[in-house]
Amino acid sequence: MKSNDGHDAAILVIADALKQGGIEVILGGYDLTVDKFVDAIIQEGVHFAGISSYNGGHVPFFKAVRDALKKKNYPYIHLIGGGGATLTPEDIEILEQQEGIDKIFRAGERDSVLPYVNEHFDFSVVPEEPEALLEGVKTGDELALSKLINLAEEKARLDSLIEDHRNTVHHEENKNRATSLPDQSYWEEIGGERGILKTIERYKKCLSTLDNLVRERPSRVFGITGRGGSGKSTITDELILRFFKDGRMENKKVAVISIDPSSAGSGGALLADRIGYIYATDKNWVDTRRIFIRSVASRGYGQGIARALPDIVKILKAGGYDIFIESYGIGQPDIGVTRVADQSIFVTTPDVGGAQQIEKEDMLNIPGVVVVLNKSEHRGSRHISSLLRKKVPSERLFLTTAIEHRNPGINSLYQSLTQHLN
Amino acid sequence: MSLADIIQANDQYHRWIEESVDRAKKDKKYQKDLEQAWQEKISALEYRSLPTELEIPLIALPHFDHPAQIARYLGEWGFPGEFPYGLSIYPKAFLIVDNQREHEEPTRIFAGLGSPEMTHERFRYIVKQQQSKRLSTAFDTNTLLGRSADNPDYFFDIGEGGVSVTTYQDVLTLYDGFFEDDVSISMTINGPSLWMTAARLQAAQERGQNLAKVRGTSQTDPCKEDDAQNELLFPLGPSIKIAMDMFEWCSLHAPLYYPINVSGYHIEQKGATPIQQAAFTLANGFVYVDEALQRGMNINTIGKRLPFFFTSGMDFEYIALLSAVRRVWAVALRDAYGADDLNAQKLKAHVQTSGRSLYEKEIQNNISRTALELFYALLNYPQALHSNSYDEPITTPTEDAVRIASDTQAILFEEMGGFKDMMAYLSDSSGRREAYHRIIHGILDYFREIDQLGGTLQAKADGFFRDEISQSSSGYDQQVHSGERRIIGVNRYSEGRKESRTVSRVEVSGEVKRKRVDDVRRFKEQRDPKKVKMGIQKLQEAASSGENVFEVTMAIVKEVTLDEWTHALQEVYGMYRRKI
C-alpha cells in the first residue's frame, strides 16, 4: 500500500481491518514514486497493491504503475485504490474501464476492501514453474527471486498445515496415519490444494541445486534482533547507507529480510518495516538496483523468525546478496535468527530494566554476538552499559544514537561488522 | 522553563482569583474599589443607534449585584483587551464604528494551484474582494517536500493541491505586484520554510521594499509536523534549530514578519480532540519560547513574535477553545516567564474552519457547517480567519466556492447584527463559561502528563503525542461509522439522498506541468554553476558548524534552488523519519 502524502489515517484503518481479516499487509511507504512502488510490489511478491491518493494527479499515476508492472511481466497483481472524494466518479470510470485498475474504493467504502480481497484472492496463481526461475535467480533477476521466495513461503505454509494435521491426528491416537501425508479428504477440507504439492516437490529439488551456487558466492548474513521500538529498522537503514558509501562494496548487493509477527488470532500481519528504510529505498542515497527488500510474516513460527527463513536466505545467497535479517522481538527467547545468521546483532536500550533483566537475556550468551545499546543518549545508559560490559567484551559492544545522522556509534558498528568483508 | 512551572503559574493564578473573590465578599475597601472601577467602565461606555433605532452600548458588560462577581469576571476573563484576555486581545475587535473598523477584517483566503503564474492570477482575483490585502499560499507536495518541479519521478504531483515553486524566479512571479507594505503574505510551508521565506524576503528587497516593512508569515512549525503532518525534511532536532535561526534573524531584520506559526490546525485534522489540539499546540509553543530564550532573546520580543493557528470545528468546545488557550498562554508568559510587555502576553491567533468536518455527500451542507464554525470562531475573537470552501472534500476550491466562503465571513461581520455592533455580546455566556473552565483544566491535565513523561520533546520522541492523536482519530471514525456522531445527509437523514456531485474538479493540465519542468530547467541552466557550488558549500559549512543557517540561505537563495538547498542540508542533518 502507498500513500501519496501525509494523510495516512485511512491507510492505517484499512490496513488494520485487512490484518484482522487474516491478510498480510505490507506498508509500501509514503509519497512513493512509480519506480519505488513497482520495486516494492515485485520484491514483496504481493497479490494486491493498493494506492491511496488524496492530492490529485492520481489518474496518470495509476496508469503509470499499471504500465510499469505490465512491462516487467508481473503476473499476480490486482491493483486497487482509493483516496476519498478527490477521486471523482469520472476518474473512477476511466481507471476501472480504460486503465485496467481492478477496483477503486470511494470515501465511506473502506469496509468493502476486506470482502473484495477475500473474494478475489486466487490460490491458483501461486504455482510457478520453479525450474524456469533458476536461471533468473542466478542472474539476480528480482522477479525470479521474488517468485521463488513466494514458493518458499507457500511451502512453509503447507508444512505448517501438515504439521498441524499430524498433531491433530496424533492426538486422535492414530499414529500410523500421522507419519504419512494427509489424504485427499484433508486437502479438500482445507481448500483443495493437493495440486500444489507437486509444484512444491519440484521447488525442493530446485532449491537443492542452488547449493553449489551458494558455495560459489560467499556472502555474509547479519541477523539483527531486539525488542520492538529499540531501533532495529533505523540501525539497519543506517548500516545499509554506509554500505553503499563504502568503496569496498561497489560490486556488492544487499538484501534485507524483515520479519514481523503475525496476529495470533487472525493470522494476518501488518509489515511496516519497509517504511523505516528511508535511505535504503531512495535512489538519491543508495543504488536501489543493488538492494532487495522482502517483508516476511512470522506465521506463528516463533523465536522471532519465520519457517521459510532458511529457504529465503538460501535463495538470496544464490542471487549473490549479502543479507541483513531484521528479526522481531516480543520478549524472550527470539534467538531463531542466530541459527541462520553468520553474525548476530542484539539491539537493546537503556530502559531495558536492571541487572536481573540483563542476566535473563539469552541473546547475550550467543557466542560472538555483537551488542548495540541504542538510544544511548537516554537516561540510564551509563548504568546499562556497565552491566553489559560485564557480559560482552568491549570490542563487541556499541553505544549508538541511531536517530542521529552520521552517528559515530553507528560508524564504529559498521566498521566492525565489515572488517572482514571484501 | 518546564511545563511544571507553567502549570504552577496557572494554578497560582486560579487561586488568586478565588482569593480576590473571597476578599471581595469581606473587605469593604476592596468592594468599593471594584465597584468604582466597574462604574468607571460603565460610564465610559459609548452608545450607538442600530439601523432599527435600538440604542445599545458598544461593549456588552454584565450586570452585577455584588462586587465578588466583578472580581470573578475580571479574574476569569478580563475586559475585552485586558489580561487574561479571555474575551479578546483587542477592546473593539470587529466593531464597525462610523462606518470604519478599528482593526483589519480578519478574512484570509487560502489559494494555490498549478504554476506560479496561475496562482498569481488567483491572488489578483481574491484581493479584489477584500478591503485589506491578505494572501495565503498553499504549495504542492513537491514543494512541501523540497523537490524540484523538474524531478521526473514526481511529475504527476506538479501543481496539484497547491502552487509549484522551485526557484527564486518562481517566487518573484508568484507574488508579482504584491511586494507592497500594505500586503500581508502568508505561506503554509514547513520543511522548506527557510528557503521560501528567504526567497520571499529577497524578492521584496529586489522590488524595492524595505525589510523592516515586510508583512506576512510562514508556518514553520516542526513540532506539529512531528505530531501530525509528517512532512519534515530533516530530523526534528535540526528542524527546530534552523527554524529558530530564522526566528532570531527576522526579529532583528524583518520585525513585522512572523516566521513561525504554532499550529494546532493539523493536529486537529489528524484526529485530535479540541482539548488535545489546545494542549499539544501550547506545549509546542513553549518549546519555541524556551529555545529562543536559550539563544538569549528577550521574552517580550519572543512573546510578540509567536502567533498561533487553530481550528474551529463542529464540537462544542470550539465555543471557547481559543479563549481558554489565550488565558493559559497569558498567565504563563506573564507569571512563569516574566513577560511584562502586554503585547507579549497576548496570544494572536489565526483560525480556520475544520476541513475534517466537511463531507462529499450532500456537499452543499458544508456551507452551513462552515458558517457555524465561523460563528464559534468569532465568539473567540481571532485575529485572522479562513473559511473553507464547501467543495474542498473533492477538489482544490473552485472560484465560486471561494467566493461563497469569503462572502459567508462578510455576512457574519458586516451584514448580521452582532459582531459589528457590540463587542463581546455573547462572550461570557454560561455555556462559554462552562466550556472555558473545562478546557483550561483539560489543558493543564495534559501538561502534567507530558511533564511526567519528561517534557514535550521527550514525550514526542516516545510517541505520546502521536499515539494520543491516533486514538482520538479512530474513536472519531468509529463514532461517525456507528452514527453516534450524527452527520446530516451522511449518516443521518441520508437515505435516498443523491450521490451525484454538482461541482467539478479543478485540474492541472499536462501542459501546465510540462511548462513548469521547462521553466525550472531553463532557470537552472542559466545560472553560473560556480556560484551554485559555492553557495551549497557555504550552506553545508554553516550547518555543520552550527552557524545561522537562515542568514546563509538569504545569501544564496537567488542561485540555489529549493531542491538543492534541501539535499545539501540533508547530507549534513540526515532525513526525517516519518512515523507511523
JSON list of C-alpha atoms in Angstrom, two decimals, chain B residues 403-552:
[
{"chain": "B", "resi": 403, "resn": "ARG", "atom": "CA", "xyz": [-16.44, 33.44, -3.21]},
{"chain": "B", "resi": 404, "resn": "ILE", "atom": "CA", "xyz": [-19.15, 31.81, -1.07]},
{"chain": "B", "resi": 405, "resn": "ALA", "atom": "CA", "xyz": [-16.62, 31.08, 1.67]},
{"chain": "B", "resi": 406, "resn": "SER", "atom": "CA", "xyz": [-15.40, 34.63, 1.70]},
{"chain": "B", "resi": 407, "resn": "ASP", "atom": "CA", "xyz": [-18.93, 36.07, 1.49]},
{"chain": "B", "resi": 408, "resn": "THR", "atom": "CA", "xyz": [-20.01, 33.94, 4.43]},
{"chain": "B", "resi": 409, "resn": "GLN", "atom": "CA", "xyz": [-17.46, 35.74, 6.56]},
{"chain": "B", "resi": 410, "resn": "ALA", "atom": "CA", "xyz": [-18.63, 39.12, 5.31]},
{"chain": "B", "resi": 411, "resn": "ILE", "atom": "CA", "xyz": [-22.24, 38.18, 6.07]},
{"chain": "B", "resi": 412, "resn": "LEU", "atom": "CA", "xyz": [-21.28, 37.45, 9.67]},
{"chain": "B", "resi": 413, "resn": "PHE", "atom": "CA", "xyz": [-19.14, 40.56, 10.07]},
{"chain": "B", "resi": 414, "resn": "GLU", "atom": "CA", "xyz": [-20.91, 43.16, 8.08]},
{"chain": "B", "resi": 415, "resn": "GLU", "atom": "CA", "xyz": [-24.46, 42.10, 7.42]},
{"chain": "B", "resi": 416, "resn": "MET", "atom": "CA", "xyz": [-25.61, 40.32, 10.54]},
{"chain": "B", "resi": 417, "resn": "GLY", "atom": "CA", "xyz": [-26.23, 42.38, 13.65]},
{"chain": "B", "resi": 418, "resn": "GLY", "atom": "CA", "xyz": [-23.87, 41.40, 16.44]},
{"chain": "B", "resi": 419, "resn": "PHE", "atom": "CA", "xyz": [-20.14, 41.35, 15.79]},
{"chain": "B", "resi": 420, "resn": "LYS", "atom": "CA", "xyz": [-20.18, 44.71, 14.04]},
{"chain": "B", "resi": 421, "resn": "ASP", "atom": "CA", "xyz": [-22.39, 46.30, 16.70]},
{"chain": "B", "resi": 422, "resn": "MET", "atom": "CA", "xyz": [-21.46, 45.21, 20.16]},
{"chain": "B", "resi": 423, "resn": "MET", "atom": "CA", "xyz": [-18.15, 43.91, 21.49]},
{"chain": "B", "resi": 424, "resn": "ALA", "atom": "CA", "xyz": [-18.26, 40.58, 23.35]},
{"chain": "B", "resi": 425, "resn": "TYR", "atom": "CA", "xyz": [-22.02, 40.34, 23.04]},
{"chain": "B", "resi": 426, "resn": "LEU", "atom": "CA", "xyz": [-22.14, 36.61, 23.88]},
{"chain": "B", "resi": 427, "resn": "SER", "atom": "CA", "xyz": [-18.73, 36.19, 25.36]},
{"chain": "B", "resi": 428, "resn": "ASP", "atom": "CA", "xyz": [-19.36, 35.34, 28.98]},
{"chain": "B", "resi": 429, "resn": "SER", "atom": "CA", "xyz": [-22.48, 33.29, 28.37]},
{"chain": "B", "resi": 430, "resn": "SER", "atom": "CA", "xyz": [-22.98, 30.42, 30.78]},
{"chain": "B", "resi": 431, "resn": "GLY", "atom": "CA", "xyz": [-22.22, 27.85, 28.11]},
{"chain": "B", "resi": 432, "resn": "ARG", "atom": "CA", "xyz": [-18.99, 29.52, 27.14]},
{"chain": "B", "resi": 433, "resn": "ARG", "atom": "CA", "xyz": [-18.03, 29.79, 30.80]},
{"chain": "B", "resi": 434, "resn": "GLU", "atom": "CA", "xyz": [-18.51, 26.04, 31.33]},
{"chain": "B", "resi": 435, "resn": "ALA", "atom": "CA", "xyz": [-16.51, 25.15, 28.25]},
{"chain": "B", "resi": 436, "resn": "TYR", "atom": "CA", "xyz": [-13.79, 27.68, 29.12]},
{"chain": "B", "resi": 437, "resn": "HIS", "atom": "CA", "xyz": [-13.10, 26.28, 32.57]},
{"chain": "B", "resi": 438, "resn": "ARG", "atom": "CA", "xyz": [-13.23, 22.67, 31.49]},
{"chain": "B", "resi": 439, "resn": "ILE", "atom": "CA", "xyz": [-10.85, 23.29, 28.62]},
{"chain": "B", "resi": 440, "resn": "ILE", "atom": "CA", "xyz": [-8.34, 25.10, 30.86]},
{"chain": "B", "resi": 441, "resn": "HIS", "atom": "CA", "xyz": [-8.45, 22.12, 33.23]},
{"chain": "B", "resi": 442, "resn": "GLY", "atom": "CA", "xyz": [-8.04, 19.71, 30.35]},
{"chain": "B", "resi": 443, "resn": "ILE", "atom": "CA", "xyz": [-5.02, 21.59, 29.04]},
{"chain": "B", "resi": 444, "resn": "LEU", "atom": "CA", "xyz": [-3.32, 21.64, 32.43]},
{"chain": "B", "resi": 445, "resn": "ASP", "atom": "CA", "xyz": [-4.04, 17.93, 32.95]},
{"chain": "B", "resi": 446, "resn": "TYR", "atom": "CA", "xyz": [-2.27, 17.16, 29.69]},
{"chain": "B", "resi": 447, "resn": "PHE", "atom": "CA", "xyz": [0.63, 19.40, 30.71]},
{"chain": "B", "resi": 448, "resn": "ARG", "atom": "CA", "xyz": [1.00, 17.36, 33.90]},
{"chain": "B", "resi": 449, "resn": "GLU", "atom": "CA", "xyz": [1.10, 14.12, 31.93]},
{"chain": "B", "resi": 450, "resn": "ILE", "atom": "CA", "xyz": [3.62, 15.48, 29.42]},
{"chain": "B", "resi": 451, "resn": "ASP", "atom": "CA", "xyz": [5.76, 16.84, 32.22]},
{"chain": "B", "resi": 452, "resn": "GLN", "atom": "CA", "xyz": [5.79, 13.44, 33.91]},
{"chain": "B", "resi": 453, "resn": "LEU", "atom": "CA", "xyz": [6.92, 11.89, 30.64]},
{"chain": "B", "resi": 454, "resn": "GLY", "atom": "CA", "xyz": [9.99, 14.12, 30.73]},
{"chain": "B", "resi": 455, "resn": "GLY", "atom": "CA", "xyz": [8.72, 17.20, 28.90]},
{"chain": "B", "resi": 456, "resn": "THR", "atom": "CA", "xyz": [7.40, 17.94, 25.44]},
{"chain": "B", "resi": 457, "resn": "LEU", "atom": "CA", "xyz": [10.35, 16.82, 23.32]},
{"chain": "B", "resi": 458, "resn": "GLN", "atom": "CA", "xyz": [10.85, 13.60, 25.25]},
{"chain": "B", "resi": 459, "resn": "ALA", "atom": "CA", "xyz": [7.11, 12.82, 25.08]},
{"chain": "B", "resi": 460, "resn": "LYS", "atom": "CA", "xyz": [7.23, 13.35, 21.33]},
{"chain": "B", "resi": 461, "resn": "ALA", "atom": "CA", "xyz": [10.24, 11.11, 20.92]},
{"chain": "B", "resi": 462, "resn": "ASP", "atom": "CA", "xyz": [8.37, 8.40, 22.80]},
{"chain": "B", "resi": 463, "resn": "GLY", "atom": "CA", "xyz": [5.37, 8.78, 20.52]},
{"chain": "B", "resi": 464, "resn": "PHE", "atom": "CA", "xyz": [2.99, 10.12, 23.17]},
{"chain": "B", "resi": 465, "resn": "PHE", "atom": "CA", "xyz": [1.50, 12.93, 21.08]},
{"chain": "B", "resi": 466, "resn": "ARG", "atom": "CA", "xyz": [1.02, 10.76, 18.02]},
{"chain": "B", "resi": 467, "resn": "ASP", "atom": "CA", "xyz": [-0.47, 7.90, 20.00]},
{"chain": "B", "resi": 468, "resn": "GLU", "atom": "CA", "xyz": [-2.96, 10.17, 21.75]},
{"chain": "B", "resi": 469, "resn": "ILE", "atom": "CA", "xyz": [-3.98, 11.79, 18.47]},
{"chain": "B", "resi": 470, "resn": "SER", "atom": "CA", "xyz": [-4.29, 8.48, 16.70]},
{"chain": "B", "resi": 471, "resn": "GLN", "atom": "CA", "xyz": [-6.53, 7.06, 19.42]},
{"chain": "B", "resi": 472, "resn": "SER", "atom": "CA", "xyz": [-8.82, 10.05, 19.19]},
{"chain": "B", "resi": 473, "resn": "SER", "atom": "CA", "xyz": [-8.83, 9.73, 15.44]},
{"chain": "B", "resi": 474, "resn": "SER", "atom": "CA", "xyz": [-10.02, 6.15, 15.43]},
{"chain": "B", "resi": 475, "resn": "GLY", "atom": "CA", "xyz": [-12.58, 6.99, 18.12]},
{"chain": "B", "resi": 476, "resn": "TYR", "atom": "CA", "xyz": [-13.98, 9.76, 15.94]},
{"chain": "B", "resi": 477, "resn": "ASP", "atom": "CA", "xyz": [-14.05, 7.46, 12.96]},
{"chain": "B", "resi": 478, "resn": "GLN", "atom": "CA", "xyz": [-15.92, 4.87, 14.93]},
{"chain": "B", "resi": 479, "resn": "GLN", "atom": "CA", "xyz": [-18.44, 7.46, 16.08]},
{"chain": "B", "resi": 480, "resn": "VAL", "atom": "CA", "xyz": [-19.18, 8.54, 12.53]},
{"chain": "B", "resi": 481, "resn": "HIS", "atom": "CA", "xyz": [-19.37, 4.95, 11.43]},
{"chain": "B", "resi": 482, "resn": "SER", "atom": "CA", "xyz": [-21.78, 3.92, 14.16]},
{"chain": "B", "resi": 483, "resn": "GLY", "atom": "CA", "xyz": [-23.89, 7.05, 13.81]},
{"chain": "B", "resi": 484, "resn": "GLU", "atom": "CA", "xyz": [-23.21, 8.15, 17.38]},
{"chain": "B", "resi": 485, "resn": "ARG", "atom": "CA", "xyz": [-21.76, 11.28, 15.83]},
{"chain": "B", "resi": 486, "resn": "ARG", "atom": "CA", "xyz": [-24.54, 12.49, 13.58]},
{"chain": "B", "resi": 487, "resn": "ILE", "atom": "CA", "xyz": [-23.56, 13.91, 10.23]},
{"chain": "B", "resi": 488, "resn": "ILE", "atom": "CA", "xyz": [-26.58, 15.27, 8.46]},
{"chain": "B", "resi": 489, "resn": "GLY", "atom": "CA", "xyz": [-27.05, 13.93, 4.97]},
{"chain": "B", "resi": 490, "resn": "VAL", "atom": "CA", "xyz": [-24.17, 11.49, 5.52]},
{"chain": "B", "resi": 491, "resn": "ASN", "atom": "CA", "xyz": [-25.11, 9.08, 8.29]},
{"chain": "B", "resi": 492, "resn": "ARG", "atom": "CA", "xyz": [-28.35, 10.80, 9.28]},
{"chain": "B", "resi": 493, "resn": "TYR", "atom": "CA", "xyz": [-31.32, 11.56, 7.00]},
{"chain": "B", "resi": 494, "resn": "SER", "atom": "CA", "xyz": [-29.14, 10.13, 4.30]},
{"chain": "B", "resi": 495, "resn": "GLU", "atom": "CA", "xyz": [-31.45, 7.57, 2.79]},
{"chain": "B", "resi": 496, "resn": "GLY", "atom": "CA", "xyz": [-32.33, 8.26, -0.78]},
{"chain": "B", "resi": 497, "resn": "ARG", "atom": "CA", "xyz": [-30.03, 11.28, -0.81]},
{"chain": "B", "resi": 498, "resn": "LYS", "atom": "CA", "xyz": [-28.36, 11.94, -4.06]},
{"chain": "B", "resi": 499, "resn": "GLU", "atom": "CA", "xyz": [-24.79, 10.80, -4.66]},
{"chain": "B", "resi": 500, "resn": "SER", "atom": "CA", "xyz": [-24.38, 12.96, -7.71]},
{"chain": "B", "resi": 501, "resn": "ARG", "atom": "CA", "xyz": [-21.99, 15.83, -7.40]},
{"chain": "B", "resi": 502, "resn": "THR", "atom": "CA", "xyz": [-22.69, 19.29, -8.65]},
{"chain": "B", "resi": 503, "resn": "VAL", "atom": "CA", "xyz": [-19.17, 20.63, -8.73]},
{"chain": "B", "resi": 504, "resn": "SER", "atom": "CA", "xyz": [-16.37, 19.54, -10.99]},
{"chain": "B", "resi": 505, "resn": "ARG", "atom": "CA", "xyz": [-12.75, 19.16, -10.03]},
{"chain": "B", "resi": 506, "resn": "VAL", "atom": "CA", "xyz": [-10.12, 21.76, -10.74]},
{"chain": "B", "resi": 507, "resn": "GLU", "atom": "CA", "xyz": [-7.36, 20.08, -12.69]},
{"chain": "B", "resi": 508, "resn": "VAL", "atom": "CA", "xyz": [-3.81, 20.90, -13.57]},
{"chain": "B", "resi": 509, "resn": "SER", "atom": "CA", "xyz": [-3.21, 20.07, -17.20]},
{"chain": "B", "resi": 510, "resn": "GLY", "atom": "CA", "xyz": [-0.23, 18.18, -18.56]},
{"chain": "B", "resi": 511, "resn": "GLU", "atom": "CA", "xyz": [0.64, 21.30, -20.49]},
{"chain": "B", "resi": 512, "resn": "VAL", "atom": "CA", "xyz": [0.98, 23.38, -17.33]},
{"chain": "B", "resi": 513, "resn": "LYS", "atom": "CA", "xyz": [3.10, 20.65, -15.75]},
{"chain": "B", "resi": 514, "resn": "ARG", "atom": "CA", "xyz": [5.39, 20.39, -18.78]},
{"chain": "B", "resi": 515, "resn": "LYS", "atom": "CA", "xyz": [5.84, 24.16, -18.82]},
{"chain": "B", "resi": 516, "resn": "ARG", "atom": "CA", "xyz": [6.85, 24.04, -15.17]},
{"chain": "B", "resi": 517, "resn": "VAL", "atom": "CA", "xyz": [9.52, 21.48, -15.97]},
{"chain": "B", "resi": 518, "resn": "ASP", "atom": "CA", "xyz": [10.83, 23.65, -18.83]},
{"chain": "B", "resi": 519, "resn": "ASP", "atom": "CA", "xyz": [10.83, 26.84, -16.76]},
{"chain": "B", "resi": 520, "resn": "VAL", "atom": "CA", "xyz": [12.73, 25.23, -13.91]},
{"chain": "B", "resi": 521, "resn": "ARG", "atom": "CA", "xyz": [15.24, 23.59, -16.26]},
{"chain": "B", "resi": 522, "resn": "ARG", "atom": "CA", "xyz": [15.84, 26.90, -18.01]},
{"chain": "B", "resi": 523, "resn": "PHE", "atom": "CA", "xyz": [16.42, 28.66, -14.70]},
{"chain": "B", "resi": 524, "resn": "LYS", "atom": "CA", "xyz": [18.91, 26.02, -13.63]},
{"chain": "B", "resi": 525, "resn": "GLU", "atom": "CA", "xyz": [20.78, 26.11, -16.92]},
{"chain": "B", "resi": 526, "resn": "GLN", "atom": "CA", "xyz": [21.15, 29.87, -16.97]},
{"chain": "B", "resi": 527, "resn": "ARG", "atom": "CA", "xyz": [22.93, 30.05, -13.65]},
{"chain": "B", "resi": 528, "resn": "ASP", "atom": "CA", "xyz": [26.65, 30.28, -13.07]},
{"chain": "B", "resi": 529, "resn": "PRO", "atom": "CA", "xyz": [27.48, 26.74, -11.86]},
{"chain": "B", "resi": 530, "resn": "LYS", "atom": "CA", "xyz": [30.41, 28.03, -9.84]},
{"chain": "B", "resi": 531, "resn": "LYS", "atom": "CA", "xyz": [28.16, 30.29, -7.79]},
{"chain": "B", "resi": 532, "resn": "VAL", "atom": "CA", "xyz": [25.75, 27.43, -7.17]},
{"chain": "B", "resi": 533, "resn": "LYS", "atom": "CA", "xyz": [28.51, 25.15, -6.00]},
{"chain": "B", "resi": 534, "resn": "MET", "atom": "CA", "xyz": [29.96, 27.80, -3.71]},
{"chain": "B", "resi": 535, "resn": "GLY", "atom": "CA", "xyz": [26.53, 28.56, -2.30]},
{"chain": "B", "resi": 536, "resn": "ILE", "atom": "CA", "xyz": [25.89, 24.93, -1.45]},
{"chain": "B", "resi": 537, "resn": "GLN", "atom": "CA", "xyz": [29.29, 24.65, 0.14]},
{"chain": "B", "resi": 538, "resn": "LYS", "atom": "CA", "xyz": [28.67, 27.73, 2.30]},
{"chain": "B", "resi": 539, "resn": "LEU", "atom": "CA", "xyz": [25.34, 26.31, 3.37]},
{"chain": "B", "resi": 540, "resn": "GLN", "atom": "CA", "xyz": [26.78, 22.97, 4.38]},
{"chain": "B", "resi": 541, "resn": "GLU", "atom": "CA", "xyz": [29.60, 24.63, 6.28]},
{"chain": "B", "resi": 542, "resn": "ALA", "atom": "CA", "xyz": [27.13, 26.74, 8.19]},
{"chain": "B", "resi": 543, "resn": "ALA", "atom": "CA", "xyz": [25.01, 23.72, 9.01]},
{"chain": "B", "resi": 544, "resn": "SER", "atom": "CA", "xyz": [27.97, 21.65, 10.16]},
{"chain": "B", "resi": 545, "resn": "SER", "atom": "CA", "xyz": [29.42, 24.38, 12.32]},
{"chain": "B", "resi": 546, "resn": "GLY", "atom": "CA", "xyz": [26.15, 25.46, 13.92]},
{"chain": "B", "resi": 547, "resn": "GLU", "atom": "CA", "xyz": [26.07, 28.95, 12.38]},
{"chain": "B", "resi": 548, "resn": "ASN", "atom": "CA", "xyz": [22.84, 30.70, 11.50]},
{"chain": "B", "resi": 549, "resn": "VAL", "atom": "CA", "xyz": [21.56, 28.72, 8.53]},
{"chain": "B", "resi": 550, "resn": "PHE", "atom": "CA", "xyz": [18.92, 31.29, 7.65]},
{"chain": "B", "resi": 551, "resn": "GLU", "atom": "CA", "xyz": [21.46, 34.05, 7.19]},
{"chain": "B", "resi": 552, "resn": "VAL", "atom": "CA", "xyz": [23.37, 31.90, 4.71]}
]
